[in-house]
Amino acid sequence: MNDTIAAISSPSGAAHRGVVRVSGPRASELLRRTVPEFLRGCKPGELLRGAYRGRFRDGRGTQPVLVLCMPGPRSYTREDVVEFHLPGCEPLLQCALRHLLSCGARAAVPGEFTRRAFLNGRIDLSRAEGVLALVEASDDAERRAAIALLSGGLGTRVAGVRDGLAELCSLCEAGLDFEGGDTGSVSYAELETRLDALREELCRTLQFEVRRQPPGALARVVLVGEPNAGKSTLFNALGGENALTSRHAGTTRDLLFALWSLPALAGGGCRLCDTPGLDVESEGVARLAQERAQKEVASADLLIVVVDGRLGFADGALPDLPAETPRVWVWNQRDRAGEPPSEDRPWVAVSALERTGLDALGERVGRELASWGLGEGPPSSADVGRLLFARHRRALEVSALELSGAQDALTRRLPLDLVAQNLRQGLEALDDLEGRTTAEDLLDRIFSRFCLGK
Ligand SMILES: Nc1nc2c(ncn2[C@@H]2O[C@H](COP(=O)(O)OP(=O)(O)OP(=O)(O)O)[C@@H](O)[C@H]2O)c(=O)[nH]1
Ligand SMILES: [Mg+2]
């Protein structure tokens, strides 16, 4: 990062003003060469904070310019930053940029200013993503979500959990030297209490992330089937939820939503909806529940038809489903129903209760959605913000899962090194979220989606 980058950072097209932005150690030198009058009294390399008017020399002629000088580290990138505000005419801005490049700047790649801000510790990754999401927000919900990211809301919430987790981890690791049952300075019970609190906070954060997903952002996948087929059990298994299930038909009354991670999809997953069992005959409240379910079914991108394998599927058992909506057939309860008759439908056999066959189901659904162009392919700019949120959610989910593992190990009084291992992994997932340990190629992917000059 010891070179100096430059790019036009205003949107293309005619405007009153356009901005060429420069960041790096040679910013003041470039300023001296293009607008010499300001720096006359300054030492070489010195840059004084402020805004100045003058004339920009682009090698051919001069243009009126407003220069904003922001010496590092109190600048967006923490480097010396100079912005040239010029008349907003594209050829003129291009000419100014070319001149800066000929004077020794390098053309910035998309997102490079924000990447520098991140690498120099000015912002964490979720805030960097907030910048991107804000630039690309296409409606008010997205804009609000982006601002929440940008203001570091997620980072702050996660930082608390992270610190607590790091402390817990070192307590466990310190206790490793003690013999069976004894954890040294703290008891198992105390570790449990602390872990409980952290896990709860993490789950709240996760819930918050789920709720602020822009509606309609992800492909909508709806679970349908007869009452008691095991939809809610499957919903819980796929979406990590805790919806009510029971052996009585008619347990689910309302629509329930969760996010189902499908890494194969560019969007990172889909929105999964659990519905009341579809029943041809129903009245009263049950009738109202049916109507809601039907509405959701009508607007679904894909239906997962859940069938209790012991009963099989009989035509006419379900009200008509929209013929054009793609669907995946699930043969549930295979642990007690056995495998499906292979010839009748392209079944995916699962046991929602024992959580088997779920990967195959995810793969089938992902493939199906992709083949309809849903959540697949190079993401459109509007999809990008969603992808970022999906990344946050996955990191939170992984972390929550590891904490459950740790909790389980504590409850069973397993050796502390096992507990510590889970905690470490939970911690690493959170570090990924903040970008502390994020791999270079993920950073490339994230920042390459920014537009030039940001
Ligand atoms: N053995 C076994 N039992 C299952 C499986 N899936 C669901 N069950 C059981 O089947 C019963 C019904 O499951 P639910 O998930 O509540 O079914 P549902 O389709 O949501 O039912 P409604 O909400 O009433 O429409 C529960 O007792 C579950 O534990 C499975 O794969 N194997
Ligand atoms: Mg249910």
Tab-separated table of C-alpha atoms and ligand atoms in Angstrom:
chain	number	residue	atom	x	y	z
A	1	MET	CA	0.000	0.000	0.000
A	2	ASN	CA	2.855	2.368	-0.464
A	3	ASP	CA	1.687	3.522	-3.846
A	4	THR	CA	-0.736	6.341	-4.375
A	5	ILE	CA	-4.048	5.599	-6.022
A	6	ALA	CA	-6.393	7.848	-7.949
A	7	ALA	CA	-9.884	7.490	-9.424
A	8	ILE	CA	-12.910	9.487	-10.412
A	9	SER	CA	-15.185	8.970	-7.448
A	10	SER	CA	-18.318	10.764	-8.572
A	11	PRO	CA	-20.980	8.956	-10.594
A	12	SER	CA	-20.560	9.085	-14.351
A	13	GLY	CA	-22.677	11.441	-16.400
A	14	ALA	CA	-23.075	15.180	-16.464
A	15	ALA	CA	-23.319	16.916	-13.094
A	16	HIS	CA	-22.515	20.215	-11.566
A	17	ARG	CA	-19.363	18.848	-9.945
A	18	GLY	CA	-17.210	15.781	-10.300
A	19	VAL	CA	-14.612	14.438	-7.898
A	20	VAL	CA	-11.201	12.908	-8.517
A	21	ARG	CA	-9.850	11.316	-5.372
A	22	VAL	CA	-6.238	10.519	-4.539
A	23	SER	CA	-4.952	8.521	-1.582
A	24	GLY	CA	-1.435	7.573	-0.565
A	25	PRO	CA	1.949	8.933	0.429
A	26	ARG	CA	2.397	10.968	-2.731
A	27	ALA	CA	-0.902	12.835	-2.440
A	28	SER	CA	0.759	16.062	-1.416
A	29	GLU	CA	3.317	15.800	-4.209
A	30	LEU	CA	0.531	15.287	-6.746
A	31	LEU	CA	-1.256	18.291	-5.341
A	32	ARG	CA	1.928	20.344	-5.621
A	33	ARG	CA	2.273	19.382	-9.270
A	34	THR	CA	-1.305	20.036	-10.279
A	35	VAL	CA	-2.279	22.995	-8.083
A	36	PRO	CA	1.094	24.452	-7.099
A	37	GLU	CA	-0.131	27.626	-5.436
A	38	PHE	CA	-1.362	26.012	-2.189
A	39	LEU	CA	1.699	24.297	-1.010
A	40	ARG	CA	4.128	27.080	-1.623
A	41	GLY	CA	4.802	27.640	2.061
A	42	CYS	CA	4.719	23.934	2.988
A	43	LYS	CA	7.604	21.523	3.493
A	44	PRO	CA	7.814	18.745	0.874
A	45	GLY	CA	5.366	15.990	1.669
A	46	GLU	CA	3.426	18.149	4.107
A	47	LEU	CA	-0.313	18.364	3.680
A	48	LEU	CA	-2.456	20.783	5.664
A	49	ARG	CA	-6.052	19.948	6.376
A	50	GLY	CA	-8.541	22.248	4.714
A	51	ALA	CA	-10.426	23.275	1.596
A	52	TYR	CA	-8.865	25.577	-0.969
A	53	ARG	CA	-9.910	27.103	-4.237
A	54	GLY	CA	-7.494	27.364	-7.123
A	55	ARG	CA	-6.813	26.182	-10.633
A	56	PHE	CA	-6.017	22.606	-11.601
A	57	ARG	CA	-3.293	22.226	-14.248
A	58	ASP	CA	-4.009	19.123	-16.270
A	59	GLY	CA	-1.099	19.472	-18.671
A	60	ARG	CA	-3.240	21.073	-21.342
A	61	GLY	CA	-4.920	23.925	-19.594
A	62	THR	CA	-6.325	24.883	-16.213
A	63	GLN	CA	-9.711	24.324	-14.596
A	64	PRO	CA	-11.253	25.874	-11.509
A	65	VAL	CA	-10.923	23.430	-8.641
A	66	LEU	CA	-11.929	23.089	-5.028
A	67	VAL	CA	-9.302	20.986	-3.250
A	68	LEU	CA	-10.067	19.106	-0.040
A	69	CYS	CA	-6.968	18.012	1.855
A	70	MET	CA	-7.295	15.330	4.482
A	71	PRO	CA	-3.922	14.318	5.871
A	72	GLY	CA	-3.730	10.801	7.326
A	73	PRO	CA	-4.472	9.283	9.700
A	74	ARG	CA	-7.600	11.423	10.063
A	75	SER	CA	-8.921	10.559	6.628
A	76	TYR	CA	-11.151	7.897	5.111
A	77	THR	CA	-8.241	5.617	4.231
A	78	ARG	CA	-5.984	6.797	7.079
A	79	GLU	CA	-3.560	7.851	4.354
A	80	ASP	CA	-3.110	11.333	2.950
A	81	VAL	CA	-6.206	11.956	0.860
A	82	VAL	CA	-6.763	14.780	-1.591
A	83	GLU	CA	-10.022	15.329	-3.421
A	84	PHE	CA	-10.172	17.509	-6.500
A	85	HIS	CA	-13.693	18.864	-7.040
A	86	LEU	CA	-13.829	19.893	-10.668
A	87	PRO	CA	-16.577	20.883	-13.096
A	88	GLY	CA	-18.656	17.748	-13.573
A	89	CYS	CA	-17.802	17.106	-17.174
A	90	GLU	CA	-16.668	13.551	-17.945
A	91	PRO	CA	-13.902	14.295	-20.533
A	92	LEU	CA	-12.505	16.939	-18.257
A	93	LEU	CA	-12.445	14.598	-15.260
A	94	GLN	CA	-10.823	11.893	-17.399
A	95	CYS	CA	-8.200	14.355	-18.493
A	96	ALA	CA	-7.499	15.357	-14.876
A	97	LEU	CA	-7.205	11.699	-13.892
A	98	ARG	CA	-4.856	10.921	-16.782
A	99	HIS	CA	-2.672	13.768	-15.737
A	100	LEU	CA	-2.514	12.555	-12.133
A	101	LEU	CA	-1.576	9.103	-13.433
A	102	SER	CA	1.162	10.567	-15.586
A	103	CYS	CA	2.457	12.322	-12.477
A	104	GLY	CA	2.909	9.007	-10.679
A	105	ALA	CA	-0.467	7.922	-9.275
A	106	ARG	CA	-1.837	4.464	-10.039
A	107	ALA	CA	-5.401	3.952	-11.224
A	108	ALA	CA	-7.393	2.560	-8.286
A	109	VAL	CA	-9.344	-0.661	-8.728
A	110	PRO	CA	-13.004	-0.751	-7.616
A	111	GLY	CA	-13.374	-0.535	-3.857
A	112	GLU	CA	-9.688	0.143	-3.294
A	113	PHE	CA	-10.214	3.246	-1.156
A	114	THR	CA	-12.534	1.345	1.152
A	115	ARG	CA	-10.206	-1.623	1.139
A	116	ARG	CA	-7.404	0.630	2.343
A	117	ALA	CA	-9.687	2.013	5.037
A	118	PHE	CA	-10.295	-1.570	6.134
A	119	LEU	CA	-6.664	-2.707	5.910
A	120	ASN	CA	-5.511	0.345	7.825
A	121	GLY	CA	-7.947	-0.461	10.614
A	122	ARG	CA	-10.162	2.548	9.989
A	123	ILE	CA	-13.320	0.432	9.611
A	124	ASP	CA	-14.141	-3.206	10.166
A	125	LEU	CA	-15.335	-5.407	7.382
A	126	SER	CA	-19.007	-5.156	8.187
A	127	ARG	CA	-18.750	-1.369	8.002
A	128	ALA	CA	-16.923	-1.593	4.686
A	129	GLU	CA	-19.785	-3.718	3.496
A	130	GLY	CA	-22.162	-1.096	4.794
A	131	VAL	CA	-20.541	1.424	2.454
A	132	LEU	CA	-21.168	-0.903	-0.419
A	133	ALA	CA	-24.700	-1.727	0.623
A	134	LEU	CA	-25.514	1.944	0.969
A	135	VAL	CA	-24.130	2.808	-2.442
A	136	GLU	CA	-26.264	0.075	-3.912
A	137	ALA	CA	-29.399	0.354	-1.803
A	138	SER	CA	-32.355	0.313	-4.117
A	139	ASP	CA	-35.111	0.927	-1.603
A	140	ASP	CA	-35.668	2.290	1.831
A	141	ALA	CA	-35.384	-1.031	3.677
A	142	GLU	CA	-32.017	-1.676	2.090
A	143	ARG	CA	-30.898	1.835	2.833
A	144	ARG	CA	-31.772	1.482	6.510
A	145	ALA	CA	-30.046	-1.894	6.734
A	146	ALA	CA	-26.958	-0.400	5.108
A	147	ILE	CA	-26.876	2.470	7.545
A	148	ALA	CA	-27.145	0.046	10.441
A	149	LEU	CA	-24.090	-1.743	9.079
A	150	LEU	CA	-22.268	1.451	8.401
A	151	SER	CA	-22.797	2.808	11.855
A	152	GLY	CA	-21.046	-0.284	13.120
A	153	GLY	CA	-24.115	-1.639	14.892
A	154	LEU	CA	-23.274	-5.203	14.024
A	155	GLY	CA	-19.592	-4.750	14.778
A	156	THR	CA	-20.332	-3.280	18.189
A	157	ARG	CA	-22.793	-5.983	19.155
A	158	VAL	CA	-20.465	-8.708	18.023
A	159	ALA	CA	-17.412	-7.139	19.666
A	160	GLY	CA	-18.993	-7.582	23.111
A	161	VAL	CA	-19.650	-11.265	22.516
A	162	ARG	CA	-16.230	-11.687	21.012
A	163	ASP	CA	-14.448	-10.232	24.019
A	164	GLY	CA	-16.525	-12.320	26.412
A	165	LEU	CA	-15.746	-15.389	24.379
A	166	ALA	CA	-12.035	-14.674	24.279
A	167	GLU	CA	-12.024	-14.344	28.054
A	168	LEU	CA	-13.971	-17.561	28.508
A	169	CYS	CA	-11.590	-19.280	26.180
A	170	SER	CA	-8.566	-18.244	28.152
A	171	LEU	CA	-10.271	-19.310	31.380
A	172	CYS	CA	-10.818	-22.766	29.895
A	173	GLU	CA	-7.319	-22.921	28.571
A	174	ALA	CA	-5.906	-21.826	31.917
A	175	GLY	CA	-7.939	-24.584	33.546
A	176	LEU	CA	-6.427	-27.228	31.295
A	177	ASP	CA	-3.551	-27.787	33.655
A	178	PHE	CA	-5.857	-28.925	36.417
A	179	GLU	CA	-6.711	-32.512	37.094
A	180	GLY	CA	-10.049	-34.266	36.413
A	181	GLY	CA	-13.186	-32.329	37.324
A	182	ASP	CA	-11.359	-29.302	38.632
A	183	THR	CA	-11.165	-26.278	36.379
A	184	GLY	CA	-8.791	-24.256	38.479
A	185	SER	CA	-10.018	-20.765	39.164
A	186	VAL	CA	-13.605	-21.155	37.936
A	187	SER	CA	-16.192	-23.855	38.277
A	188	TYR	CA	-18.014	-25.607	35.493
A	189	ALA	CA	-21.200	-23.974	36.700
A	190	GLU	CA	-19.742	-20.527	36.354
A	191	LEU	CA	-18.409	-21.273	32.886
A	192	GLU	CA	-21.881	-22.471	31.969
A	193	THR	CA	-23.547	-19.306	33.213
A	194	ARG	CA	-21.159	-17.097	31.328
A	195	LEU	CA	-21.456	-19.096	28.157
A	196	ASP	CA	-25.240	-19.023	28.395
A	197	ALA	CA	-25.255	-15.253	28.483
A	198	LEU	CA	-22.934	-15.001	25.491
A	199	ARG	CA	-24.924	-17.457	23.473
A	200	GLU	CA	-28.116	-15.605	24.206
A	201	GLU	CA	-26.594	-12.345	23.048
A	202	LEU	CA	-25.330	-14.001	19.896
A	203	CYS	CA	-28.745	-15.471	19.164
A	204	ARG	CA	-30.332	-12.064	19.613
A	205	THR	CA	-27.871	-10.626	17.116
A	206	LEU	CA	-28.636	-13.411	14.721
A	207	GLN	CA	-32.364	-12.836	15.057
A	208	PHE	CA	-31.816	-9.158	14.406
A	209	GLU	CA	-29.846	-9.944	11.272
A	210	VAL	CA	-32.600	-12.231	10.070
A	211	ARG	CA	-35.274	-9.632	10.658
A	212	ARG	CA	-33.524	-6.857	8.839
A	213	GLN	CA	-32.993	-8.854	5.679
A	214	PRO	CA	-34.670	-6.771	3.041
A	215	PRO	CA	-37.992	-8.456	2.338
A	216	GLY	CA	-38.195	-10.171	-0.977
A	217	ALA	CA	-34.445	-10.212	-1.219
A	218	LEU	CA	-33.994	-13.939	-1.335
A	219	ALA	CA	-35.687	-16.734	-3.213
A	220	ARG	CA	-38.828	-17.781	-1.354
A	221	VAL	CA	-39.070	-21.465	-0.643
A	222	VAL	CA	-42.255	-22.714	0.997
A	223	LEU	CA	-42.798	-26.005	2.829
A	224	VAL	CA	-46.197	-27.475	2.070
A	225	GLY	CA	-47.857	-30.752	2.851
A	226	GLU	CA	-50.590	-32.451	4.722
A	227	PRO	CA	-50.921	-31.815	8.445
A	228	ASN	CA	-48.398	-33.785	10.475
A	229	ALA	CA	-46.137	-34.625	7.546
A	230	GLY	CA	-43.209	-33.174	9.500
A	231	LYS	CA	-42.917	-29.736	7.873
A	232	SER	CA	-42.120	-27.887	11.068
A	233	THR	CA	-39.599	-30.518	12.113
A	234	LEU	CA	-37.939	-30.087	8.735
A	235	PHE	CA	-38.200	-26.304	9.002
A	236	ASN	CA	-36.361	-26.429	12.322
A	237	ALA	CA	-33.690	-28.718	10.953
A	238	LEU	CA	-33.044	-26.576	7.871
A	239	GLY	CA	-33.482	-23.122	9.282
A	240	GLY	CA	-32.058	-23.671	12.747
A	241	GLU	CA	-35.365	-22.640	14.268
A	242	ASN	CA	-37.366	-23.881	17.175
A	243	ALA	CA	-40.918	-23.966	15.845
A	244	LEU	CA	-43.513	-25.966	17.715
A	245	THR	CA	-43.973	-29.529	16.506
A	246	SER	CA	-46.202	-32.251	17.827
A	247	ARG	CA	-47.837	-35.477	16.898
A	248	HIS	CA	-51.188	-33.715	16.671
A	249	ALA	CA	-52.259	-32.531	13.249
A	250	GLY	CA	-52.811	-28.792	13.015
A	251	THR	CA	-49.916	-27.733	15.247
A	252	THR	CA	-48.736	-24.905	13.024
A	253	ARG	CA	-51.235	-22.109	12.664
A	254	ASP	CA	-49.193	-19.240	11.340
A	255	LEU	CA	-46.572	-18.682	8.722
A	256	LEU	CA	-43.042	-18.949	10.075
A	257	PHE	CA	-39.924	-17.727	8.350
A	258	ALA	CA	-36.267	-18.622	8.591
A	259	LEU	CA	-33.178	-18.311	6.507
A	260	TRP	CA	-31.815	-21.467	5.047
A	261	SER	CA	-28.154	-21.249	4.094
A	262	LEU	CA	-27.480	-22.707	0.667
A	263	PRO	CA	-23.841	-21.932	0.014
A	264	ALA	CA	-24.176	-23.023	-3.625
A	265	LEU	CA	-26.417	-20.043	-4.311
A	266	ALA	CA	-24.869	-16.687	-4.965
A	267	GLY	CA	-27.411	-15.159	-2.591
A	268	GLY	CA	-26.075	-17.465	0.131
A	269	GLY	CA	-29.439	-18.974	0.863
A	270	CYS	CA	-33.167	-18.649	0.611
A	271	ARG	CA	-36.040	-17.594	2.768
A	272	LEU	CA	-37.782	-20.677	4.062
A	273	CYS	CA	-41.431	-20.561	5.088
A	274	ASP	CA	-43.249	-23.119	7.200
A	275	THR	CA	-46.995	-23.231	6.657
A	276	PRO	CA	-49.963	-24.827	8.404
A	277	GLY	CA	-50.656	-28.232	6.908
A	278	LEU	CA	-52.804	-27.867	3.840
A	279	ASP	CA	-56.145	-29.353	4.428
A	280	VAL	CA	-58.934	-29.575	1.965
A	281	GLU	CA	-61.552	-29.376	4.658
A	282	SER	CA	-61.186	-26.870	7.458
A	283	GLU	CA	-63.186	-24.138	9.109
A	284	GLY	CA	-62.927	-21.317	11.644
A	285	VAL	CA	-59.417	-20.248	12.609
A	286	ALA	CA	-58.029	-23.192	10.722
A	287	ARG	CA	-59.673	-21.827	7.583
A	288	LEU	CA	-57.955	-18.466	8.088
A	289	ALA	CA	-54.637	-20.236	8.548
A	290	GLN	CA	-55.266	-22.067	5.293
A	291	GLU	CA	-55.879	-18.839	3.457
A	292	ARG	CA	-52.614	-17.384	4.660
A	293	ALA	CA	-50.782	-20.510	3.670
A	294	GLN	CA	-52.366	-20.446	0.225
A	295	LYS	CA	-51.275	-16.870	-0.319
A	296	GLU	CA	-47.711	-17.740	0.525
A	297	VAL	CA	-47.860	-20.782	-1.726
A	298	ALA	CA	-49.110	-18.658	-4.589
A	299	SER	CA	-46.130	-16.310	-4.408
A	300	ALA	CA	-43.461	-18.947	-3.712
A	301	ASP	CA	-40.441	-19.341	-5.957
A	302	LEU	CA	-40.231	-23.020	-5.112
A	303	LEU	CA	-42.367	-25.446	-3.134
A	304	ILE	CA	-41.046	-28.285	-1.044
A	305	VAL	CA	-43.840	-30.816	-0.823
A	306	VAL	CA	-43.340	-32.776	2.389
A	307	VAL	CA	-44.900	-36.199	2.503
A	308	ASP	CA	-45.046	-38.588	5.449
A	309	GLY	CA	-43.408	-41.639	3.876
A	310	ARG	CA	-45.616	-43.978	5.892
A	311	LEU	CA	-48.689	-42.604	4.156
A	312	GLY	CA	-47.188	-41.827	0.752
A	313	PHE	CA	-48.704	-39.252	-1.513
A	314	ALA	CA	-52.244	-39.558	-2.758
A	315	ASP	CA	-53.457	-37.315	-5.552
A	316	GLY	CA	-56.156	-35.007	-4.298
A	317	ALA	CA	-54.821	-34.982	-0.732
A	318	LEU	CA	-53.579	-31.433	-1.185
A	319	PRO	CA	-55.440	-28.476	-2.629
A	320	ASP	CA	-54.201	-27.571	-6.103
A	321	LEU	CA	-50.736	-26.108	-6.048
A	322	PRO	CA	-49.780	-23.540	-8.679
A	323	ALA	CA	-48.779	-25.672	-11.629
A	324	GLU	CA	-45.988	-23.412	-12.827
A	325	THR	CA	-44.093	-23.223	-9.514
A	326	PRO	CA	-41.104	-25.547	-9.409
A	327	ARG	CA	-41.293	-28.118	-6.666
A	328	VAL	CA	-39.167	-30.657	-4.874
A	329	TRP	CA	-40.737	-33.790	-3.399
A	330	VAL	CA	-39.586	-34.835	0.033
A	331	TRP	CA	-40.166	-38.313	1.398
A	332	ASN	CA	-40.003	-37.587	5.120
A	333	GLN	CA	-39.764	-39.855	8.138
A	334	ARG	CA	-37.687	-42.355	6.253
A	335	ASP	CA	-36.335	-43.552	9.589
A	336	ARG	CA	-39.671	-45.227	10.168
A	337	ALA	CA	-41.145	-45.370	6.672
A	338	GLY	CA	-38.214	-46.823	4.780
A	339	GLU	CA	-37.020	-45.656	1.374
A	340	PRO	CA	-39.420	-44.262	-1.254
A	341	PRO	CA	-40.588	-46.207	-4.292
A	342	SER	CA	-38.000	-44.963	-6.752
A	343	GLU	CA	-40.138	-45.136	-9.842
A	344	ASP	CA	-42.993	-42.807	-8.961
A	345	ARG	CA	-41.371	-39.386	-8.321
A	346	PRO	CA	-37.894	-37.863	-8.035
A	347	TRP	CA	-38.096	-38.093	-4.249
A	348	VAL	CA	-35.502	-36.746	-1.877
A	349	ALA	CA	-35.695	-39.018	1.144
A	350	VAL	CA	-35.007	-37.423	4.516
A	351	SER	CA	-35.594	-37.878	8.162
A	352	ALA	CA	-36.320	-34.431	9.542
A	353	LEU	CA	-36.159	-35.816	13.042
A	354	GLU	CA	-32.808	-37.545	12.642
A	355	ARG	CA	-31.557	-34.865	10.271
A	356	THR	CA	-30.487	-37.202	7.516
A	357	GLY	CA	-30.714	-36.496	3.806
A	358	LEU	CA	-30.720	-32.755	4.398
A	359	ASP	CA	-27.575	-32.035	2.385
A	360	ALA	CA	-29.057	-33.792	-0.621
A	361	LEU	CA	-32.216	-31.753	-0.178
A	362	GLY	CA	-30.220	-28.522	-0.020
A	363	GLU	CA	-28.373	-29.486	-3.138
A	364	ARG	CA	-31.557	-30.323	-5.035
A	365	VAL	CA	-33.260	-27.098	-4.005
A	366	GLY	CA	-30.160	-25.040	-4.819
A	367	ARG	CA	-29.900	-26.659	-8.230
A	368	GLU	CA	-33.576	-26.164	-8.919
A	369	LEU	CA	-33.524	-22.492	-7.935
A	370	ALA	CA	-30.393	-21.938	-9.978
A	371	SER	CA	-31.947	-23.539	-13.028
A	372	TRP	CA	-34.702	-20.950	-12.794
A	373	GLY	CA	-32.172	-18.202	-12.476
A	374	LEU	CA	-33.106	-17.557	-8.850
A	375	GLY	CA	-30.292	-16.502	-6.563
A	376	GLU	CA	-27.711	-17.719	-9.053
A	377	GLY	CA	-25.215	-16.337	-11.471
A	378	PRO	CA	-23.152	-13.214	-11.074
A	379	PRO	CA	-25.117	-11.186	-8.565
A	380	SER	CA	-26.818	-8.067	-9.781
A	381	SER	CA	-25.892	-4.954	-7.881
A	382	ALA	CA	-29.113	-5.196	-5.898
A	383	ASP	CA	-28.207	-8.738	-4.854
A	384	VAL	CA	-24.856	-7.725	-3.512
A	385	GLY	CA	-26.113	-6.169	-0.317
A	386	ARG	CA	-28.080	-9.328	0.344
A	387	LEU	CA	-25.031	-11.452	-0.212
A	388	LEU	CA	-23.190	-9.452	2.392
A	389	PHE	CA	-25.936	-9.949	4.898
A	390	ALA	CA	-25.909	-13.661	4.140
A	391	ARG	CA	-22.192	-13.702	4.914
A	392	HIS	CA	-22.809	-12.082	8.298
A	393	ARG	CA	-25.561	-14.477	9.070
A	394	ARG	CA	-23.470	-17.505	8.217
A	395	ALA	CA	-20.630	-16.344	10.447
A	396	LEU	CA	-23.086	-15.786	13.296
A	397	GLU	CA	-24.699	-19.152	12.701
A	398	VAL	CA	-21.393	-20.989	12.710
A	399	SER	CA	-20.418	-19.238	15.889
A	400	ALA	CA	-23.753	-19.989	17.574
A	401	LEU	CA	-23.382	-23.624	16.601
A	402	GLU	CA	-19.926	-23.838	18.141
A	403	LEU	CA	-21.194	-22.236	21.325
A	404	SER	CA	-23.940	-24.841	21.524
A	405	GLY	CA	-21.237	-27.464	21.175
A	406	ALA	CA	-19.285	-25.861	24.005
A	407	GLN	CA	-22.398	-25.659	26.127
A	408	ASP	CA	-23.130	-29.293	25.550
A	409	ALA	CA	-19.561	-30.233	26.471
A	410	LEU	CA	-19.810	-28.197	29.679
A	411	THR	CA	-23.117	-29.751	30.658
A	412	ARG	CA	-21.638	-33.186	30.173
A	413	ARG	CA	-18.564	-32.153	32.147
A	414	LEU	CA	-16.301	-33.134	29.279
A	415	PRO	CA	-12.622	-32.207	29.482
A	416	LEU	CA	-11.977	-28.500	29.145
A	417	ASP	CA	-9.820	-28.841	26.069
A	418	LEU	CA	-12.914	-29.933	24.151
A	419	VAL	CA	-14.847	-26.948	25.453
A	420	ALA	CA	-11.967	-24.657	24.573
A	421	GLN	CA	-11.826	-26.068	21.067
A	422	ASN	CA	-15.487	-25.192	20.428
A	423	LEU	CA	-15.024	-21.766	21.930
A	424	ARG	CA	-11.988	-21.103	19.743
A	425	GLN	CA	-13.932	-22.009	16.641
A	426	GLY	CA	-16.840	-19.840	17.699
A	427	LEU	CA	-14.384	-17.021	18.178
A	428	GLU	CA	-12.811	-17.573	14.784
A	429	ALA	CA	-16.198	-17.326	13.092
A	430	LEU	CA	-16.739	-13.944	14.726
A	431	ASP	CA	-13.265	-12.857	13.705
A	432	ASP	CA	-14.203	-13.689	10.131
A	433	LEU	CA	-17.216	-11.477	10.454
A	434	GLU	CA	-15.137	-8.507	11.476
A	435	GLY	CA	-12.542	-9.357	8.879
A	436	ARG	CA	-9.759	-10.004	11.367
A	437	THR	CA	-8.848	-13.285	9.755
A	438	THR	CA	-10.693	-13.067	6.496
A	439	ALA	CA	-8.895	-14.747	3.632
A	440	GLU	CA	-7.489	-12.604	0.855
A	441	ASP	CA	-9.756	-14.049	-1.815
A	442	LEU	CA	-12.879	-13.249	0.189
A	443	LEU	CA	-11.631	-9.690	0.544
A	444	ASP	CA	-11.031	-9.614	-3.204
A	445	ARG	CA	-14.543	-10.796	-3.823
A	446	ILE	CA	-16.080	-8.284	-1.461
A	447	PHE	CA	-14.138	-5.255	-2.560
A	448	SER	CA	-14.266	-6.003	-6.257
A	449	ARG	CA	-18.008	-5.369	-6.086
A	450	PHE	CA	-17.559	-1.768	-5.152
A	451	CYS	CA	-17.693	0.773	-7.860
A	452	LEU	CA	-14.633	2.625	-8.938
A	453	GLY	CA	-13.608	5.519	-6.744
A	454	LYS	CA	-15.196	4.124	-3.544
B	1	LIG	N1	-39.687	-40.527	13.315
B	1	LIG	C1	-39.858	-39.368	12.751
B	1	LIG	N2	-40.785	-38.514	13.208
B	1	LIG	C2	-40.941	-37.327	12.593
B	1	LIG	C3	-40.143	-36.941	11.492
B	1	LIG	N3	-40.525	-35.708	11.098
B	1	LIG	C4	-41.512	-35.338	11.936
B	1	LIG	N4	-41.764	-36.317	12.842
B	1	LIG	C5	-42.768	-36.281	13.894
B	1	LIG	O1	-44.021	-36.105	13.302
B	1	LIG	C6	-44.882	-35.299	14.116
B	1	LIG	C7	-45.403	-34.116	13.317
B	1	LIG	O2	-44.329	-33.271	13.006
B	1	LIG	P1	-44.541	-31.740	12.707
B	1	LIG	O3	-43.210	-31.233	12.268
B	1	LIG	O4	-45.219	-31.043	13.805
B	1	LIG	O5	-45.508	-31.835	11.454
B	1	LIG	P2	-46.150	-30.643	10.596
B	1	LIG	O6	-46.185	-31.081	9.201
B	1	LIG	O7	-45.479	-29.359	10.889
B	1	LIG	O8	-47.627	-30.614	11.190
B	1	LIG	P3	-48.698	-29.429	11.165
B	1	LIG	O9	-48.026	-28.191	11.624
B	1	LIG	O10	-49.721	-29.883	12.107
B	1	LIG	O11	-49.196	-29.357	9.783
B	1	LIG	C8	-44.026	-34.876	15.297
B	1	LIG	O12	-44.323	-35.712	16.364
B	1	LIG	C9	-42.611	-35.099	14.830
B	1	LIG	O13	-41.712	-35.390	15.855
B	1	LIG	C10	-39.160	-37.877	11.034
B	1	LIG	O14	-38.415	-37.631	10.079
B	1	LIG	N5	-39.058	-39.050	11.683
B	2	MG	MG	-46.168	-27.659	11.616
